[in-house]
XYZ file of C-alpha atoms in Angstrom:
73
model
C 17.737 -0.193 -23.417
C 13.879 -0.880 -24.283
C 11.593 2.189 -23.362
C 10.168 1.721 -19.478
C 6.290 2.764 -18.206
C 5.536 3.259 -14.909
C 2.510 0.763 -13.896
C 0.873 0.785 -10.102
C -0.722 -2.084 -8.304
C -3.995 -0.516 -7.275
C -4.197 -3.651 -4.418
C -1.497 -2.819 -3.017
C -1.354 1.502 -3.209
C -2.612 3.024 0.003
C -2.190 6.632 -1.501
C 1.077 7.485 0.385
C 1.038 10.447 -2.290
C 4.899 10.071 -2.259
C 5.184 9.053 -6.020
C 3.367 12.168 -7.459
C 5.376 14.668 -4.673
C 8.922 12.773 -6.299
C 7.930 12.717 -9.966
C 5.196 15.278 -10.781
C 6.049 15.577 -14.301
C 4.646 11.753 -14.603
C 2.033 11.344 -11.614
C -0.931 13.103 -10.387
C -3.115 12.530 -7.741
C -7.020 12.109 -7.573
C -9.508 13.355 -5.793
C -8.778 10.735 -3.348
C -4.584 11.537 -2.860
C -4.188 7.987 -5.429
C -2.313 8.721 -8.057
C -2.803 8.937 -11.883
C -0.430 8.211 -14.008
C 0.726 9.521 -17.341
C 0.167 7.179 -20.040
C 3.724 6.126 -21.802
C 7.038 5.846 -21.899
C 9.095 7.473 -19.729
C 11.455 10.033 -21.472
C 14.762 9.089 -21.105
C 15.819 12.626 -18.867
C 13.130 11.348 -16.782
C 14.123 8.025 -15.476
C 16.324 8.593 -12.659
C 12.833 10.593 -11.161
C 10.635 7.325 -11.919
C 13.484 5.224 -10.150
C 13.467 7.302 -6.926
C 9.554 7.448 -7.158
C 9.321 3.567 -7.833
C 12.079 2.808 -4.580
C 10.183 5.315 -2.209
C 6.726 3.739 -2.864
C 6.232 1.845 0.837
C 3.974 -0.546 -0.430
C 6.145 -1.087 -3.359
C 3.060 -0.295 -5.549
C 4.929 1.372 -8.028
C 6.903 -0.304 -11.061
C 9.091 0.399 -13.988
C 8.366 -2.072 -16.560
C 8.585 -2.631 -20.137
C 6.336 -0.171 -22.009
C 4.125 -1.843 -24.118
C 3.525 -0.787 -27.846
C 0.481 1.452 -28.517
C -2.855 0.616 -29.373
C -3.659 0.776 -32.962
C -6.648 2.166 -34.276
């Protein structure tokens, strides 16, 4: 299995705060109540807490996606 990232549609997020109260570890919130999230792949003892944040989002803001490679510098 490839290596998932979280990724958020800031259109559609209406700072529910739900994602960052169901995967902390991962998501934090602003000053605002949107949330931050932790650049990344998602460890894989972690992904059953980004698929219950991702399927509680209701907006369905929240994603799991591909993670795509690092920058080079």
């Amino acid at each position: 299995m490839e290596d998932q990232e979280l990724w958020i549609d800031r259109t559609k997020c209406d700072g529910h705060r739900l994602c960052a109260e169901l995967f902390p570890e991962r998501i934090e919130l602003d000053d605002w109540g949107y949330p931050i999230i932790a650049p990344g792949s998602i460890p894989a003892g972690q992904l059953e807490h980004a698929r219950r944040a991702v399927a509680a989002c209701p907006v369905l803001a929240l994603k799991l996606r591909a993670a795509r490679p690092a920058a080079r510098l």
